[in-house]
Coordinates of C-alpha atoms in Angstrom, one line a residue:
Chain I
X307 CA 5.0 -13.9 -36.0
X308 CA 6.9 -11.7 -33.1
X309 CA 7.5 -12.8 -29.7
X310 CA 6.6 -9.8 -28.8
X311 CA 3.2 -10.0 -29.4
X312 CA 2.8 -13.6 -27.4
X313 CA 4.9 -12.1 -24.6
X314 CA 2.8 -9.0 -23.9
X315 CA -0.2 -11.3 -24.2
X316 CA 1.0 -12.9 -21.3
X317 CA 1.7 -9.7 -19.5
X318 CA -1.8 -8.4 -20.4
X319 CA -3.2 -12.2 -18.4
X320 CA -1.6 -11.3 -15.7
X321 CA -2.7 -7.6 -14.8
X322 CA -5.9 -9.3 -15.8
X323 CA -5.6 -12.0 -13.5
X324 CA -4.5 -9.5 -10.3
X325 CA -7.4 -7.5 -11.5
X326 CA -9.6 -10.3 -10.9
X327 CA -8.4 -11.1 -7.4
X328 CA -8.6 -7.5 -6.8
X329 CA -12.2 -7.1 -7.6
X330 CA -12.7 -10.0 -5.8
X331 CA -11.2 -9.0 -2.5
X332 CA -13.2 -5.6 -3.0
X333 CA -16.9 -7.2 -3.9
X334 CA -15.8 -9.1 -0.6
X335 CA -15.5 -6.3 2.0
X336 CA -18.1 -6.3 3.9
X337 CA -18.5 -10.3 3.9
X338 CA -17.8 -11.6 7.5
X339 CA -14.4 -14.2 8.4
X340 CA -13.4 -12.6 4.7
X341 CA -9.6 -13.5 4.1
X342 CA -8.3 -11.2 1.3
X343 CA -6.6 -12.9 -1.7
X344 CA -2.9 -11.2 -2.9
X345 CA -2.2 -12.6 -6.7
X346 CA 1.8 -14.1 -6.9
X347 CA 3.5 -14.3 -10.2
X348 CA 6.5 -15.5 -12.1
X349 CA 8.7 -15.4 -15.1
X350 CA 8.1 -17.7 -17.5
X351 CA 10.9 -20.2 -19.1
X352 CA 13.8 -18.1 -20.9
X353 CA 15.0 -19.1 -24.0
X354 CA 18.8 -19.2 -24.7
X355 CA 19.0 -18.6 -28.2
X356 CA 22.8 -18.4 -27.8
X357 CA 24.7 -19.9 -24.9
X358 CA 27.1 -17.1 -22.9
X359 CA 30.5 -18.5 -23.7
X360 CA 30.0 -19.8 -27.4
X361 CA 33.2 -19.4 -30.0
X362 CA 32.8 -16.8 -32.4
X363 CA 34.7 -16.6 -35.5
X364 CA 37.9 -14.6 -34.7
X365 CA 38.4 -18.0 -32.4
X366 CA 37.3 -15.3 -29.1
X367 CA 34.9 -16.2 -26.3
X368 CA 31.3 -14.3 -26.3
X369 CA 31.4 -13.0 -23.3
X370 CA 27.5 -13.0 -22.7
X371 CA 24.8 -15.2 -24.2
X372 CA 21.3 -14.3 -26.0
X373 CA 18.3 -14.6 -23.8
X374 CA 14.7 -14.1 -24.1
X375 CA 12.2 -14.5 -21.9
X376 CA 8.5 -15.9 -22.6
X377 CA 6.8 -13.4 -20.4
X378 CA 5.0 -14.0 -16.8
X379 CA 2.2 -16.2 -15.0
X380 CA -0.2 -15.9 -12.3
X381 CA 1.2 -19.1 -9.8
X382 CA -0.7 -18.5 -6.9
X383 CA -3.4 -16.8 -5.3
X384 CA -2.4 -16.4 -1.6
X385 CA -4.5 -15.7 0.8
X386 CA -3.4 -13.4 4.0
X387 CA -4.9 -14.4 7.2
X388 CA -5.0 -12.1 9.5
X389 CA -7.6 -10.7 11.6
X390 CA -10.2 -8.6 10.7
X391 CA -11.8 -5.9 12.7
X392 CA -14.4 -6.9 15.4
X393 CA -17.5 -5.6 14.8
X394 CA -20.1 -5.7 18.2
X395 CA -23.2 -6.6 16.7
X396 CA -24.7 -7.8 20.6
X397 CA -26.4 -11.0 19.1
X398 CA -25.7 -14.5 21.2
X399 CA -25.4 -16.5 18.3
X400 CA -22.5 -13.8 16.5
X401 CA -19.3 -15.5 17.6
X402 CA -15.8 -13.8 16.9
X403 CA -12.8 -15.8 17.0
X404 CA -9.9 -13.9 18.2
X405 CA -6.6 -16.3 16.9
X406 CA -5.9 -18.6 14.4
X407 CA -8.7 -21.0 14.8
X408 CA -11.7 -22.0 12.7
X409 CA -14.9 -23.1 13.3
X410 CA -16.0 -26.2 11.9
X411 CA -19.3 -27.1 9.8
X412 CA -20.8 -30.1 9.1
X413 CA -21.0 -30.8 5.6
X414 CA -23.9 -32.0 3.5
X415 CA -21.2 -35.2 2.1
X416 CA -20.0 -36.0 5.7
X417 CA -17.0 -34.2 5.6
X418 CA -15.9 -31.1 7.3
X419 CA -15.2 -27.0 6.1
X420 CA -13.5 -24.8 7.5
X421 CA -14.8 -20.9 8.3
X422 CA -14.0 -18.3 10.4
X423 CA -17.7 -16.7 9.6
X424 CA -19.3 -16.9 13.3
X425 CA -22.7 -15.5 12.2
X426 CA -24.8 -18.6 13.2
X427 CA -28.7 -19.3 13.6
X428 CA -30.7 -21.8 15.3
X429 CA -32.8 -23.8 12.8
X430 CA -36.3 -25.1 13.5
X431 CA -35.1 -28.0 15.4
X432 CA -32.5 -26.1 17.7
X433 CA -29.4 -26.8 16.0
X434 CA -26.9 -24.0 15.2
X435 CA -26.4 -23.5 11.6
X436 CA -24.1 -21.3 9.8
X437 CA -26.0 -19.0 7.3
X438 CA -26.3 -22.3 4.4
X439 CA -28.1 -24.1 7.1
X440 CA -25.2 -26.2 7.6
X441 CA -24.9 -27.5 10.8
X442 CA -21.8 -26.8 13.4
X443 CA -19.4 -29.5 14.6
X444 CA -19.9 -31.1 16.7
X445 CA -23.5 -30.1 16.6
X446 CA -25.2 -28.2 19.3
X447 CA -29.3 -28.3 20.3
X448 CA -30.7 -25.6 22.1
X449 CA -34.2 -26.5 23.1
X450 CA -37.3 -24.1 22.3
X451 CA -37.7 -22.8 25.8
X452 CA -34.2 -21.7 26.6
X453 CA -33.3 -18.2 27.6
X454 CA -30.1 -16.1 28.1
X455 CA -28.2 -18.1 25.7
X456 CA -24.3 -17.5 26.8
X457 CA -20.4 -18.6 25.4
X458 CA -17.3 -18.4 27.4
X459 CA -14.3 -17.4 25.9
X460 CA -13.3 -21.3 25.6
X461 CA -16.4 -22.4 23.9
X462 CA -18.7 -23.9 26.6
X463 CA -22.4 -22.5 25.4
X464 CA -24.8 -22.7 28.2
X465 CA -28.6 -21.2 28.7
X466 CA -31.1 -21.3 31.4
X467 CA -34.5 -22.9 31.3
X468 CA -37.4 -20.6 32.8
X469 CA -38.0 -22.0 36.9
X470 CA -34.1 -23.2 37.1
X471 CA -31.8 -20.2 38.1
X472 CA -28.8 -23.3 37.4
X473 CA -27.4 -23.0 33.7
X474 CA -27.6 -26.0 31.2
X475 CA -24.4 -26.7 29.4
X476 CA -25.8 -27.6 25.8
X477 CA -22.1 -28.1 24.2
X478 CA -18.8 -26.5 23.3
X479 CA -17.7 -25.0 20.2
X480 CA -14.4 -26.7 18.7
X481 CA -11.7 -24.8 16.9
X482 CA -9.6 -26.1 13.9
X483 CA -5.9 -24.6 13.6
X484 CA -3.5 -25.3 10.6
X485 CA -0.2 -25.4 10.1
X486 CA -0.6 -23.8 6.9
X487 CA -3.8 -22.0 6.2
X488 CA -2.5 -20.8 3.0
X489 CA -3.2 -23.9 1.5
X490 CA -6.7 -24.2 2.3
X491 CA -9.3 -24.5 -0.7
X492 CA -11.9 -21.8 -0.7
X493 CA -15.5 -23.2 -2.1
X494 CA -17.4 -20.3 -1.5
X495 CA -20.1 -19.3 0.9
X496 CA -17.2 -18.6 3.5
X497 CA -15.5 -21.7 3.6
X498 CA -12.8 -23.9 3.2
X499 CA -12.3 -27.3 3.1
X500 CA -8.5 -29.0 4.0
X501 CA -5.7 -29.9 1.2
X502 CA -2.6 -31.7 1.1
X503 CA -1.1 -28.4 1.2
X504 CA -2.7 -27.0 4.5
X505 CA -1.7 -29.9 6.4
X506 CA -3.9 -32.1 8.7
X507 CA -6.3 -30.1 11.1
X508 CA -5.5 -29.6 14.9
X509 CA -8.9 -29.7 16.5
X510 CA -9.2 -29.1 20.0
X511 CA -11.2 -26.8 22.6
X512 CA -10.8 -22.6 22.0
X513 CA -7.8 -20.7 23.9
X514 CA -5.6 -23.5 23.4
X515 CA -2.8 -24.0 21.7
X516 CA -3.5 -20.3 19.9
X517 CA -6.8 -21.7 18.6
X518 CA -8.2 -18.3 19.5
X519 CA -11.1 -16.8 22.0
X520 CA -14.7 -16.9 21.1
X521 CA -16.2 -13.3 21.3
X522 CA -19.7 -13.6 21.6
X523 CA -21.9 -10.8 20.4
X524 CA -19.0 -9.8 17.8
X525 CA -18.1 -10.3 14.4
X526 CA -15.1 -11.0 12.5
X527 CA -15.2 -7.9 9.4
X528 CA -13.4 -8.7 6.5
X529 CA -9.7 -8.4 6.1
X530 CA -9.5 -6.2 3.1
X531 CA -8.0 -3.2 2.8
X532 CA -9.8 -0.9 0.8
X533 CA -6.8 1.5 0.0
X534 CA -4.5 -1.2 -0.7
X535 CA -6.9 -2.8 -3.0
X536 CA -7.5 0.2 -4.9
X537 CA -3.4 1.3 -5.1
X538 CA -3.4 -2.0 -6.6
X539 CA -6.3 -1.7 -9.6
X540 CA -4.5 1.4 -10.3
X541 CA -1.4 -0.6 -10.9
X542 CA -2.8 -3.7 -12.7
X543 CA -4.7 -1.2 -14.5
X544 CA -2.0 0.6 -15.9
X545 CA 0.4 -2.6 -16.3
X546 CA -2.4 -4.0 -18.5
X547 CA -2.3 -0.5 -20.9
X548 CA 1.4 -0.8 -21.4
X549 CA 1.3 -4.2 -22.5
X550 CA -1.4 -3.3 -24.6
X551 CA 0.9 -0.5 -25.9
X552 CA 3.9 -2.9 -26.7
X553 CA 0.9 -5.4 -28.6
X554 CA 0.2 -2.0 -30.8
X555 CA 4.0 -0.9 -31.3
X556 CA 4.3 -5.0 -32.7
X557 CA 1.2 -4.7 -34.5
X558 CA 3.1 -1.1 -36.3
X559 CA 6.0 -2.8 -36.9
X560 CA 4.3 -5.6 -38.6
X561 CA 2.4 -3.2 -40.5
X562 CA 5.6 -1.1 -41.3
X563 CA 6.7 -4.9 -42.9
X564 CA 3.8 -5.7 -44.7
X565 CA 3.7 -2.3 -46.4
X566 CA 7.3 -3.3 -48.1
Chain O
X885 CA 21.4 -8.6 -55.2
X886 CA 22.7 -5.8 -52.8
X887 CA 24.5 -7.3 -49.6
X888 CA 22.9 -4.1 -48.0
X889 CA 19.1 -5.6 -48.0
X890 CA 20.9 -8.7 -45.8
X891 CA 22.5 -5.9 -43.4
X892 CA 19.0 -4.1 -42.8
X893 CA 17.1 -7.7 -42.5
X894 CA 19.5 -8.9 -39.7
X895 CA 19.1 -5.5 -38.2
X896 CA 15.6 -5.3 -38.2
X897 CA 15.2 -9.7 -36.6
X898 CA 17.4 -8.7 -34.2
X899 CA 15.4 -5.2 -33.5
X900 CA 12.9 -7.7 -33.3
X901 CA 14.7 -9.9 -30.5
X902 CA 15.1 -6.7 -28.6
X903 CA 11.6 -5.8 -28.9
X904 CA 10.7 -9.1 -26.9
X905 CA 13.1 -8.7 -23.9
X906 CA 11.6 -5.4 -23.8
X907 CA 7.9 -7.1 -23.9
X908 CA 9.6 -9.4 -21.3
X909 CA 10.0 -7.1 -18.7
X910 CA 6.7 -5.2 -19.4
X911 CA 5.3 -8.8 -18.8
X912 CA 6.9 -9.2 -15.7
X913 CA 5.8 -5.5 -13.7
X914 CA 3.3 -7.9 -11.6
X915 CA 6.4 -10.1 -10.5
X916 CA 7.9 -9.9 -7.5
X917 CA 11.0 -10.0 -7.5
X918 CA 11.8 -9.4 -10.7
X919 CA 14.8 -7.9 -12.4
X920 CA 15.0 -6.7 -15.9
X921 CA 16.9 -8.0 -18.8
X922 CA 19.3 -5.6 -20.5
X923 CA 19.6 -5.5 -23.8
X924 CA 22.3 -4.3 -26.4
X925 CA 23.8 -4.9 -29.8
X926 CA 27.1 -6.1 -30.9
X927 CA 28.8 -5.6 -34.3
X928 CA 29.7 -8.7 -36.5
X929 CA 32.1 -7.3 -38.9
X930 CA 32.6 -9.3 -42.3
X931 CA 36.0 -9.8 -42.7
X932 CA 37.2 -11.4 -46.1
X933 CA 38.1 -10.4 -49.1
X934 CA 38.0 -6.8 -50.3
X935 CA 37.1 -3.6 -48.3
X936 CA 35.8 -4.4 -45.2
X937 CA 32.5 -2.6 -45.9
X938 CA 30.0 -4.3 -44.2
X939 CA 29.3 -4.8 -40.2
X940 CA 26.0 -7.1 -39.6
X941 CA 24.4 -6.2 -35.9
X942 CA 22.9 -9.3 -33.5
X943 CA 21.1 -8.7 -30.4
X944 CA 22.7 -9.4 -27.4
X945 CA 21.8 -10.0 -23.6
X946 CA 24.4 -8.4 -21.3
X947 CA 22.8 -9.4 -18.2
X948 CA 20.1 -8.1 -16.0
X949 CA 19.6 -4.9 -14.1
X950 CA 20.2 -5.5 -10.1
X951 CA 18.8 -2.1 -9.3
X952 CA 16.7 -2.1 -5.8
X953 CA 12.6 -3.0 -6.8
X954 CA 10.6 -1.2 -4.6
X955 CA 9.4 -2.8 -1.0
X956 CA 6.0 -2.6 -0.6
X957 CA 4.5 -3.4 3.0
X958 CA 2.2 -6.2 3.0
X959 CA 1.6 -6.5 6.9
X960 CA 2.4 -10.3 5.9
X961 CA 4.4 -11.9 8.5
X962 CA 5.2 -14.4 6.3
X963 CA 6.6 -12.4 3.8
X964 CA 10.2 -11.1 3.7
X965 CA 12.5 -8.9 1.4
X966 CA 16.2 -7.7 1.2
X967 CA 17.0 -4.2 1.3
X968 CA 20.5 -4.5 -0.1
X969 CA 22.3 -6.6 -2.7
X970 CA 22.5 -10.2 -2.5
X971 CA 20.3 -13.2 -3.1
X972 CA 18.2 -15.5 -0.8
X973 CA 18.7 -19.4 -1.7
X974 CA 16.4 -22.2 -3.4
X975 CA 16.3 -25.3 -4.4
X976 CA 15.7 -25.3 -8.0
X977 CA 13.5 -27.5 -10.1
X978 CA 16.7 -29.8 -11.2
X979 CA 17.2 -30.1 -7.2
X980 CA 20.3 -27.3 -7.4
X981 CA 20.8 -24.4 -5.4
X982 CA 19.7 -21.6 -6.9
X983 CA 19.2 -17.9 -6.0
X984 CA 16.2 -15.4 -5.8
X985 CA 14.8 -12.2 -4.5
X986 CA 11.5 -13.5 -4.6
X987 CA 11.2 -13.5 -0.8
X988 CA 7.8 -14.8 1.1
X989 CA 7.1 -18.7 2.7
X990 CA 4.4 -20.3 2.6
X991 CA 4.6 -24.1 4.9
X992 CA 3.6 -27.3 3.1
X993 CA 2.1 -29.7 4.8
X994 CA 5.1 -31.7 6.4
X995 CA 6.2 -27.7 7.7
X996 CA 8.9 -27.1 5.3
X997 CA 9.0 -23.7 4.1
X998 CA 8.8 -22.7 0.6
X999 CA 8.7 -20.3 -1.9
X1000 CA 5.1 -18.6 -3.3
X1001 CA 6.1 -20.0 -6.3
X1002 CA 6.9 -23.9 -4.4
X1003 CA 10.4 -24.1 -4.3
X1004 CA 12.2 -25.0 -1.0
X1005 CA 13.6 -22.2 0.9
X1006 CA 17.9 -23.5 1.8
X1007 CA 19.2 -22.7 5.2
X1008 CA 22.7 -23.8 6.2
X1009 CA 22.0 -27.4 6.0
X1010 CA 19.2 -27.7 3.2
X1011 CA 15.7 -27.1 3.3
X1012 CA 14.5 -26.0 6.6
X1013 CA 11.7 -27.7 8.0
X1014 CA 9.4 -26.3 11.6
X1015 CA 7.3 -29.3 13.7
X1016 CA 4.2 -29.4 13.2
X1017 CA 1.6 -27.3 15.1
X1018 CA 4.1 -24.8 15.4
X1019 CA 4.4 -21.1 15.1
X1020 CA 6.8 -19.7 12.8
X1021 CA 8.9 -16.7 13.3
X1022 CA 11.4 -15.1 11.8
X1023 CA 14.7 -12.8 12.6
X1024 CA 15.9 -10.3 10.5
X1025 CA 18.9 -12.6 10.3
X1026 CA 17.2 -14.6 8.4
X1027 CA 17.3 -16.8 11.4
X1028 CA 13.6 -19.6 11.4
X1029 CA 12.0 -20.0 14.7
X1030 CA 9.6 -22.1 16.1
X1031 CA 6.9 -21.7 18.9
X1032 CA 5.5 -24.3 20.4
X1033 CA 1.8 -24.1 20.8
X1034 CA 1.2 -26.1 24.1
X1035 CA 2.7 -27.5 26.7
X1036 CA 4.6 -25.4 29.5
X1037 CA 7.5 -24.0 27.8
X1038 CA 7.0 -22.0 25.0
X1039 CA 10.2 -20.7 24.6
X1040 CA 10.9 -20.2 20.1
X1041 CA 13.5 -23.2 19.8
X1042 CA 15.8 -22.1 16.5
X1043 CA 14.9 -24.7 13.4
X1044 CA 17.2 -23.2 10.5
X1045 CA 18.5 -19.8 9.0
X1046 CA 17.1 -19.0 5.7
X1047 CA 20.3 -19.0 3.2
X1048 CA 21.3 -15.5 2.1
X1049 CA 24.2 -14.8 -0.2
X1050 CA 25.7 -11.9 -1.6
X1051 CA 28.0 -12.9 -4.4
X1052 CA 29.7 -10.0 -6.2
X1053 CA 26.9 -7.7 -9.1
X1054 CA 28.7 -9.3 -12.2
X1055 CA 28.6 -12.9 -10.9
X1056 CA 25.5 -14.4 -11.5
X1057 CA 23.6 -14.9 -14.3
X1058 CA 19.7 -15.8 -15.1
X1059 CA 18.7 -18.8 -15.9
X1060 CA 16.4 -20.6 -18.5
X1061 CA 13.9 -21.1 -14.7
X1062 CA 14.4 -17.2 -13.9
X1063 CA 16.4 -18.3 -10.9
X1064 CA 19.7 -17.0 -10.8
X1065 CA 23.1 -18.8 -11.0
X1066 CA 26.9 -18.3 -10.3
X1067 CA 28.2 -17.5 -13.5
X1068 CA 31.6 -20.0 -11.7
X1069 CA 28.6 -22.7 -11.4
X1070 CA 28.5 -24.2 -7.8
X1071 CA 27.3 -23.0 -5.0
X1072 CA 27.9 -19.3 -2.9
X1073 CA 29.0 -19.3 0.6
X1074 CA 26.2 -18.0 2.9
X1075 CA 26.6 -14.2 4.0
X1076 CA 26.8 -14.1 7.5
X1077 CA 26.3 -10.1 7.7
X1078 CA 23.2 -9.4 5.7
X1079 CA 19.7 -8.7 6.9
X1080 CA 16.1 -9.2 5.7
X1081 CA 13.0 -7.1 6.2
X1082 CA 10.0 -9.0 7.0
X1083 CA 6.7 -8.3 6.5
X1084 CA 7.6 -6.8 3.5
X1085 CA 8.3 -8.1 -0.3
X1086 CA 10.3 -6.5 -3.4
X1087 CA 8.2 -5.6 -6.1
X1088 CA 9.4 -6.3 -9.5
X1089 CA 12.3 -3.2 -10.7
X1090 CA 11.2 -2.7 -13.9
X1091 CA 10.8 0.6 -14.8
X1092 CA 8.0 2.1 -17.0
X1093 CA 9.0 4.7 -18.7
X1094 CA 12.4 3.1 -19.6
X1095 CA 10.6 0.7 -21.2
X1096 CA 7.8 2.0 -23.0
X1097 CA 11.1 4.4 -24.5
X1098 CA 12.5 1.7 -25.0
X1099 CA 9.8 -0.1 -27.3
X1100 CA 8.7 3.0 -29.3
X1101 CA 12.8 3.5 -29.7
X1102 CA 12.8 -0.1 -31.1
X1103 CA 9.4 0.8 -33.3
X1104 CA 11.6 3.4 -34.6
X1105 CA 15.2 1.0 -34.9
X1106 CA 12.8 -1.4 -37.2
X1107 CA 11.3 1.5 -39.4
X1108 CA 15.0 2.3 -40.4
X1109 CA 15.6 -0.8 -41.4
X1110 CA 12.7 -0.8 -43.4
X1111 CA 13.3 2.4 -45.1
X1112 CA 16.9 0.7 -45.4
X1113 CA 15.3 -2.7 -47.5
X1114 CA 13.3 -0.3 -49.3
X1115 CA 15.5 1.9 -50.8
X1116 CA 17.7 -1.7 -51.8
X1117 CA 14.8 -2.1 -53.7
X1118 CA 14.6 1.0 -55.4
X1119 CA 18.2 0.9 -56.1
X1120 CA 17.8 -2.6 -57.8
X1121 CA 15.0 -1.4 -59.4
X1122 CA 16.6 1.3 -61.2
X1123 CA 19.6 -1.0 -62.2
X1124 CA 17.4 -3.3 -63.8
X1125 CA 15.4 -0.7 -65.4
X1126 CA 18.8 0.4 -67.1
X1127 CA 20.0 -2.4 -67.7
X1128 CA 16.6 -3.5 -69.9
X1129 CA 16.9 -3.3 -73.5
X1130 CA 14.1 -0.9 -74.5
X1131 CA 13.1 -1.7 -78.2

């Protein structure tokens, strides 16, 4: 059958596809440490049904060749990080980073994700946990009776006990940086978990090496950009119709043949 | 049988052809990058014996259209786009330079900076790789810098200038990877002159409305040549029909 057809096939996945990551990044937009995902494509193999250069008849040179191409693929879904808006919510246990860092969680199977979600808890025991229950690391205990629960910008959490004006340090926060945080793999419920491609994680203490400051009492808002998003269904949208309109002018012109 | 039924077939395959280059660059209005295929046709006259009656059509592809695409802002830092003509470098799958205006890098994880798409971003000396733990930044030279994160000095210590080139419009053709090549082969000398944007990326420059003309104008070419293979029919009919002894 045509080429056609397959080709805008293809075109037709791929505004699907950015269509996808754009409802994605906009049922996203008010989920905290959110990194908004941009869809990258490419053209597909061409086919050289005649090479440039071949001899034809009269014993001349063509001077140009015959190509077709097979149409386009989504290749990647990147990821932008940059920051998100802070939002001052005033709870001690809402932790902003401000840089490049991540906070990391201890996971159920020993090993460790990656989020930039501060909204943490303290579980019946007194460890903080992220949202899941998961627990941070390396993990911190805050015991039953502690009041005025405070972090530095570097990470050191301290809290007083009542009848001892001194503070009690109960740990510091560590912060993850890498060298490519493109390649992280997203698992859902806000984190992400290293890859060959992001490179091996830089751990080390908050406001060093651009690890980032811990705002305490803010949030990290999602990254998306609401306008952007939208300017972009409009466009998938209508990139989707007109492939769909070069499907129907094959389908008429394979009608037009059959009716011979 | 009438030779013209064979002139209005070949016309309507290679109407056909046509119609997926078209489909082609509708495909390809997500791609960055991107630059559309022309199309056009070129006569085959039959030469031979007796009058030279006949002239058989075949689809042919003259090259691509190196028109500006848009640059659309992506507040990306990583991304980057050319304003003007000319090409930035890759190392293609076969491990040859090859060119692109697919700008953007993303870092692997040894800190060699490649295309969305994985291929190796050239600078003046090959791929151009930034230590690890390392901030990347870029000039709009082209010129690849890299911060140091800790210690005392921080001052960006110079790692590699992407490759840019700007060999002449007619020069290069596409490729069967969609990478562009010197139509000379080999390799084009780096442009010391040209500038990048960053922060920004081309969006693909195929234009809509040319080519939604453009396939309802092929619909239309095909329909001819139906109307063509259907009146050869009817013409052989009506031979036939006199030629048949009615009893």
């Amino acid at each position: 059958m045509m080429r056609a057809l397959y080709i805008a096939k293809t075109g037709m996945d791929s505004s699907q596809f950015r269509l996808d990551v754009v409802s994605n990044n906009l049922a996203n937009v008010s989920t905290k440490g959110f990194k908004r995902g941009t869809a990258v494509f490419e053209d597909l193999y061409y086919q050289t049904l005649r090479q440039p250069g071949s001899q034809l008849p009269n014993g001349a040179n063509l001077p140009t060749g015959l190509q077709v191409g097979t149409g386009s693929a989504p290749v990647a879904t990147a990821r932008i990080h940059t920051e998100g808006d802070l939002l001052p919510t005033g709870q001690s246990l809402d932790w902003a980073i401000v840089g490049d860092g991540f906070f990391r969680i201890q996971m159920p199977d020993g090993t460790t994700g990656y989020t930039r979600n501060g909204e943490f808890k303290r579980n019946s025991n007194g460890d903080i946990v992220n949202p899941q229950g998961l627990q941070l690391n390396p993990n911190v205990n805050i015991p039953a009776n502690a009041t005025d629960l405070s972090v530095s910008q570097s990470g050191v959490i301290q809290y007083k006990v009542p009848g001892n004006p001194a503070p009690q340090t109960a740990g510091n926060i560590q912060l993850t940086t890498f060298i490519n945080p493109q390649g992280l793999q997203s698992i859902g419920d806000n984190l992400y978990l290293q890859t060959a491609a992001s490179g091996d994680p830089q751990d080390g203490d908050p406001a060093t090496d651009n690890r980032g400051l811990i705002r305490q009492g803010f949030l990290e808002n999602s990254n998306v950009n609401v306008t952007e998003e939208l300017v972009n269904m409009i466009t998938a949208q209508r990139a989707f119709e007109m492939n769909s309109k070069a499907i129907t002018t094959c389908d008429q012109m394979l009608q037009r043949l059959t009716q011979l | 049988m009438d030779r013209m039924l064979f002139l209005a077939m070949t016309g309507a395959k290679h109407v056909e052809w046509q119609q997926a280059t078209t489909a082609n660059n509708l495909a390809n209005v997500n791609t960055n990058g991107f630059k559309a295929d022309l199309v056009s046709f070129r006569a085959l006259p039959v030469v031979g014996d007796g009058a030279p009656t006949r002239t058989y059509v075949v689809d042919n592809t003259i090259g691509h259209d190196m028109r500006q695409g848009s640059l659309q802002a992506t507040g990306n830092e990583s991304d980057f786009a050319l304003g003007g003509p000319g090409f930035f470098a890759v190392q293609g799958a076969n491990g040859q330079e090859a060119y692109t205006r697919d700008g953007g890098y993303v870092l692997d994880s040894t800190g060699m900076l490649r295309t969305r798409t994985g291929l190796p971003i050239l600078g003046d000396g090959g791929p151009i790789t930034v230590p690890l733990g390392t901030q990347v930044q870029l000039g709009s030279d082209g010129t690849v810098f890299s911060v140091p994160l800790s210690g005392a000095d921080r001052t960006p210590q110079q790692v590699g200038r992407i490759k840019m080139v700007n060999p002449g419009e007619r020069d290069t053709y596409k490729g069967e990877d969609g990478l562009f090549h010197l139509n000379a082969g080999g390799v084009a000398p780096a442009d010391e002159n040209m500038k990048m944007v960053t922060g920004m990326l081309e969006a693909s420059n195929v234009n809509a409305v040319d080519a939604l003309v453009q396939m309802i104008s092929h619909g239309r070419h095909f329909d001819l040549n139906m109307k063509m293979i259907q009146t050869a029919d009817q013409n052989d009919q009506r031979a036939t029909q006199i030629l048949a002894v009615n009893g």
